[in-house]
Amino acid sequence: IFGVNSAGSIFQKWQTSPGGQWSPWSQIEGGLSSIAAEANADGRLQIFGVNSAGSIFQKWQTSPGGQWSPWSQIEGSLRP
């Protein structure tokens, strides 16, 4: 589960085993106003998000269940 609070802080929570307990909330560095997540074909998760200025960013796991890459900005912007 991924979410953003009213201050723009990004958080994640995951199941520790299939059908098992959930981890505590863990903060991901950065600040966005909205996010979306998707699993790649190889099982790595990728997050896409927009900050309050409309800039678009992405971050991905370097291996399934592994560490996260640095944030990377995508060209363009999105406005509500």
mmCIF file with all atom_site columns, C-alpha atoms in Angstrom:
data_model
loop_
_atom_site.group_PDB
_atom_site.id
_atom_site.type_symbol
_atom_site.label_atom_id
_atom_site.label_alt_id
_atom_site.label_comp_id
_atom_site.label_asym_id
_atom_site.label_entity_id
_atom_site.label_seq_id
_atom_site.pdbx_PDB_ins_code
_atom_site.Cartn_x
_atom_site.Cartn_y
_atom_site.Cartn_z
_atom_site.occupancy
_atom_site.B_iso_or_equiv
_atom_site.pdbx_formal_charge
_atom_site.auth_seq_id
_atom_site.auth_comp_id
_atom_site.auth_asym_id
_atom_site.auth_atom_id
_atom_site.pdbx_PDB_model_num
ATOM 1  C CA . ILE A 1 1  ? 0.000  0.000   0.000   1.00 0.00 ? 1  ILE A CA 1
ATOM 2  C CA . PHE A 1 2  ? 1.318  3.466   -0.860  1.00 0.00 ? 2  PHE A CA 1
ATOM 3  C CA . GLY A 1 3  ? -0.070 6.777   0.308   1.00 0.00 ? 3  GLY A CA 1
ATOM 4  C CA . VAL A 1 4  ? 0.616  10.489  0.631   1.00 0.00 ? 4  VAL A CA 1
ATOM 5  C CA . ASN A 1 5  ? -0.436 12.547  3.643   1.00 0.00 ? 5  ASN A CA 1
ATOM 6  C CA . SER A 1 6  ? -1.603 16.180  3.616   1.00 0.00 ? 6  SER A CA 1
ATOM 7  C CA . ALA A 1 7  ? 2.006  17.390  4.070   1.00 0.00 ? 7  ALA A CA 1
ATOM 8  C CA . GLY A 1 8  ? 3.139  15.476  0.938   1.00 0.00 ? 8  GLY A CA 1
ATOM 9  C CA . SER A 1 9  ? 5.073  12.786  2.829   1.00 0.00 ? 9  SER A CA 1
ATOM 10 C CA . ILE A 1 10 ? 5.054  9.385   1.106   1.00 0.00 ? 10 ILE A CA 1
ATOM 11 C CA . PHE A 1 11 ? 4.463  6.146   3.013   1.00 0.00 ? 11 PHE A CA 1
ATOM 12 C CA . GLN A 1 12 ? 4.366  2.436   2.261   1.00 0.00 ? 12 GLN A CA 1
ATOM 13 C CA . LYS A 1 13 ? 3.106  -0.661  4.061   1.00 0.00 ? 13 LYS A CA 1
ATOM 14 C CA . TRP A 1 14 ? 3.355  -4.305  2.901   1.00 0.00 ? 14 TRP A CA 1
ATOM 15 C CA . GLN A 1 15 ? 2.322  -7.791  3.931   1.00 0.00 ? 15 GLN A CA 1
ATOM 16 C CA . THR A 1 16 ? 5.199  -9.602  5.590   1.00 0.00 ? 16 THR A CA 1
ATOM 17 C CA . SER A 1 17 ? 4.059  -12.957 4.118   1.00 0.00 ? 17 SER A CA 1
ATOM 18 C CA . PRO A 1 18 ? 1.251  -14.070 1.775   1.00 0.00 ? 18 PRO A CA 1
ATOM 19 C CA . GLY A 1 19 ? -2.007 -13.635 3.718   1.00 0.00 ? 19 GLY A CA 1
ATOM 20 C CA . GLY A 1 20 ? 0.036  -12.621 6.780   1.00 0.00 ? 20 GLY A CA 1
ATOM 21 C CA . GLN A 1 21 ? 0.491  -9.574  8.971   1.00 0.00 ? 21 GLN A CA 1
ATOM 22 C CA . TRP A 1 22 ? 1.165  -6.054  7.676   1.00 0.00 ? 22 TRP A CA 1
ATOM 23 C CA . SER A 1 23 ? 4.409  -4.188  8.286   1.00 0.00 ? 23 SER A CA 1
ATOM 24 C CA . PRO A 1 24 ? 4.437  -0.874  10.138  1.00 0.00 ? 24 PRO A CA 1
ATOM 25 C CA . TRP A 1 25 ? 4.140  2.229   7.934   1.00 0.00 ? 25 TRP A CA 1
ATOM 26 C CA . SER A 1 26 ? 7.502  3.190   6.447   1.00 0.00 ? 26 SER A CA 1
ATOM 27 C CA . GLN A 1 27 ? 8.271  6.636   5.044   1.00 0.00 ? 27 GLN A CA 1
ATOM 28 C CA . ILE A 1 28 ? 9.804  6.949   1.575   1.00 0.00 ? 28 ILE A CA 1
ATOM 29 C CA . GLU A 1 29 ? 12.017 9.993   1.053   1.00 0.00 ? 29 GLU A CA 1
ATOM 30 C CA . GLY A 1 30 ? 10.579 12.740  -1.116  1.00 0.00 ? 30 GLY A CA 1
ATOM 31 C CA . GLY A 1 31 ? 7.404  14.750  -1.264  1.00 0.00 ? 31 GLY A CA 1
ATOM 32 C CA . LEU A 1 32 ? 4.512  14.401  -3.707  1.00 0.00 ? 32 LEU A CA 1
ATOM 33 C CA . SER A 1 33 ? 0.880  15.444  -3.804  1.00 0.00 ? 33 SER A CA 1
ATOM 34 C CA . SER A 1 34 ? -0.341 12.216  -5.449  1.00 0.00 ? 34 SER A CA 1
ATOM 35 C CA . ILE A 1 35 ? 1.100  8.812   -6.345  1.00 0.00 ? 35 ILE A CA 1
ATOM 36 C CA . ALA A 1 36 ? 0.278  5.617   -8.233  1.00 0.00 ? 36 ALA A CA 1
ATOM 37 C CA . ALA A 1 37 ? 2.095  2.270   -8.089  1.00 0.00 ? 37 ALA A CA 1
ATOM 38 C CA . GLU A 1 38 ? 2.308  -0.648  -10.477 1.00 0.00 ? 38 GLU A CA 1
ATOM 39 C CA . ALA A 1 39 ? 4.154  -3.974  -10.618 1.00 0.00 ? 39 ALA A CA 1
ATOM 40 C CA . ASN A 1 40 ? 6.498  -4.514  -13.565 1.00 0.00 ? 40 ASN A CA 1
ATOM 41 C CA . ALA A 1 41 ? 6.491  -7.850  -15.453 1.00 0.00 ? 41 ALA A CA 1
ATOM 42 C CA . ASP A 1 42 ? 9.461  -9.059  -13.374 1.00 0.00 ? 42 ASP A CA 1
ATOM 43 C CA . GLY A 1 43 ? 7.748  -8.255  -10.039 1.00 0.00 ? 43 GLY A CA 1
ATOM 44 C CA . ARG A 1 44 ? 9.539  -4.984  -9.257  1.00 0.00 ? 44 ARG A CA 1
ATOM 45 C CA . LEU A 1 45 ? 7.276  -2.174  -8.044  1.00 0.00 ? 45 LEU A CA 1
ATOM 46 C CA . GLN A 1 46 ? 7.366  1.254   -9.653  1.00 0.00 ? 46 GLN A CA 1
ATOM 47 C CA . ILE A 1 47 ? 5.907  4.460   -8.203  1.00 0.00 ? 47 ILE A CA 1
ATOM 48 C CA . PHE A 1 48 ? 4.827  7.455   -10.261 1.00 0.00 ? 48 PHE A CA 1
ATOM 49 C CA . GLY A 1 49 ? 3.870  10.751  -8.683  1.00 0.00 ? 49 GLY A CA 1
ATOM 50 C CA . VAL A 1 50 ? 3.244  14.443  -9.122  1.00 0.00 ? 50 VAL A CA 1
ATOM 51 C CA . ASN A 1 51 ? 4.420  17.209  -6.798  1.00 0.00 ? 51 ASN A CA 1
ATOM 52 C CA . SER A 1 52 ? 2.479  20.382  -5.973  1.00 0.00 ? 52 SER A CA 1
ATOM 53 C CA . ALA A 1 53 ? 4.123  22.208  -8.932  1.00 0.00 ? 53 ALA A CA 1
ATOM 54 C CA . GLY A 1 54 ? 2.874  19.523  -11.368 1.00 0.00 ? 54 GLY A CA 1
ATOM 55 C CA . SER A 1 55 ? 6.312  17.936  -11.982 1.00 0.00 ? 55 SER A CA 1
ATOM 56 C CA . ILE A 1 56 ? 6.209  14.166  -12.606 1.00 0.00 ? 56 ILE A CA 1
ATOM 57 C CA . PHE A 1 57 ? 8.572  11.733  -10.880 1.00 0.00 ? 57 PHE A CA 1
ATOM 58 C CA . GLN A 1 58 ? 9.198  7.994   -10.816 1.00 0.00 ? 58 GLN A CA 1
ATOM 59 C CA . LYS A 1 59 ? 11.011 5.566   -8.525  1.00 0.00 ? 59 LYS A CA 1
ATOM 60 C CA . TRP A 1 60 ? 11.395 1.769   -8.891  1.00 0.00 ? 60 TRP A CA 1
ATOM 61 C CA . GLN A 1 61 ? 12.665 -1.221  -7.003  1.00 0.00 ? 61 GLN A CA 1
ATOM 62 C CA . THR A 1 62 ? 16.091 -2.310  -8.208  1.00 0.00 ? 62 THR A CA 1
ATOM 63 C CA . SER A 1 63 ? 15.063 -5.966  -7.715  1.00 0.00 ? 63 SER A CA 1
ATOM 64 C CA . PRO A 1 64 ? 11.754 -7.621  -6.699  1.00 0.00 ? 64 PRO A CA 1
ATOM 65 C CA . GLY A 1 65 ? 11.238 -6.768  -3.028  1.00 0.00 ? 65 GLY A CA 1
ATOM 66 C CA . GLY A 1 66 ? 14.557 -4.899  -3.023  1.00 0.00 ? 66 GLY A CA 1
ATOM 67 C CA . GLN A 1 67 ? 15.849 -1.382  -2.537  1.00 0.00 ? 67 GLN A CA 1
ATOM 68 C CA . TRP A 1 68 ? 14.421 1.695   -4.262  1.00 0.00 ? 68 TRP A CA 1
ATOM 69 C CA . SER A 1 69 ? 16.148 3.712   -6.973  1.00 0.00 ? 69 SER A CA 1
ATOM 70 C CA . PRO A 1 70 ? 16.584 7.474   -6.569  1.00 0.00 ? 70 PRO A CA 1
ATOM 71 C CA . TRP A 1 71 ? 13.685 9.619   -7.788  1.00 0.00 ? 71 TRP A CA 1
ATOM 72 C CA . SER A 1 72 ? 13.849 10.405  -11.505 1.00 0.00 ? 72 SER A CA 1
ATOM 73 C CA . GLN A 1 73 ? 11.948 13.298  -13.049 1.00 0.00 ? 73 GLN A CA 1
ATOM 74 C CA . ILE A 1 74 ? 9.903  12.625  -16.194 1.00 0.00 ? 74 ILE A CA 1
ATOM 75 C CA . GLU A 1 75 ? 9.673  15.383  -18.798 1.00 0.00 ? 75 GLU A CA 1
ATOM 76 C CA . GLY A 1 76 ? 6.467  17.402  -18.797 1.00 0.00 ? 76 GLY A CA 1
ATOM 77 C CA . SER A 1 77 ? 3.977  18.367  -16.126 1.00 0.00 ? 77 SER A CA 1
ATOM 78 C CA . LEU A 1 78 ? 0.453  17.568  -15.007 1.00 0.00 ? 78 LEU A CA 1
ATOM 79 C CA . ARG A 1 79 ? -2.071 20.030  -13.682 1.00 0.00 ? 79 ARG A CA 1
ATOM 80 C CA . PRO A 1 80 ? -5.495 19.276  -12.161 1.00 0.00 ? 80 PRO A CA 1
#
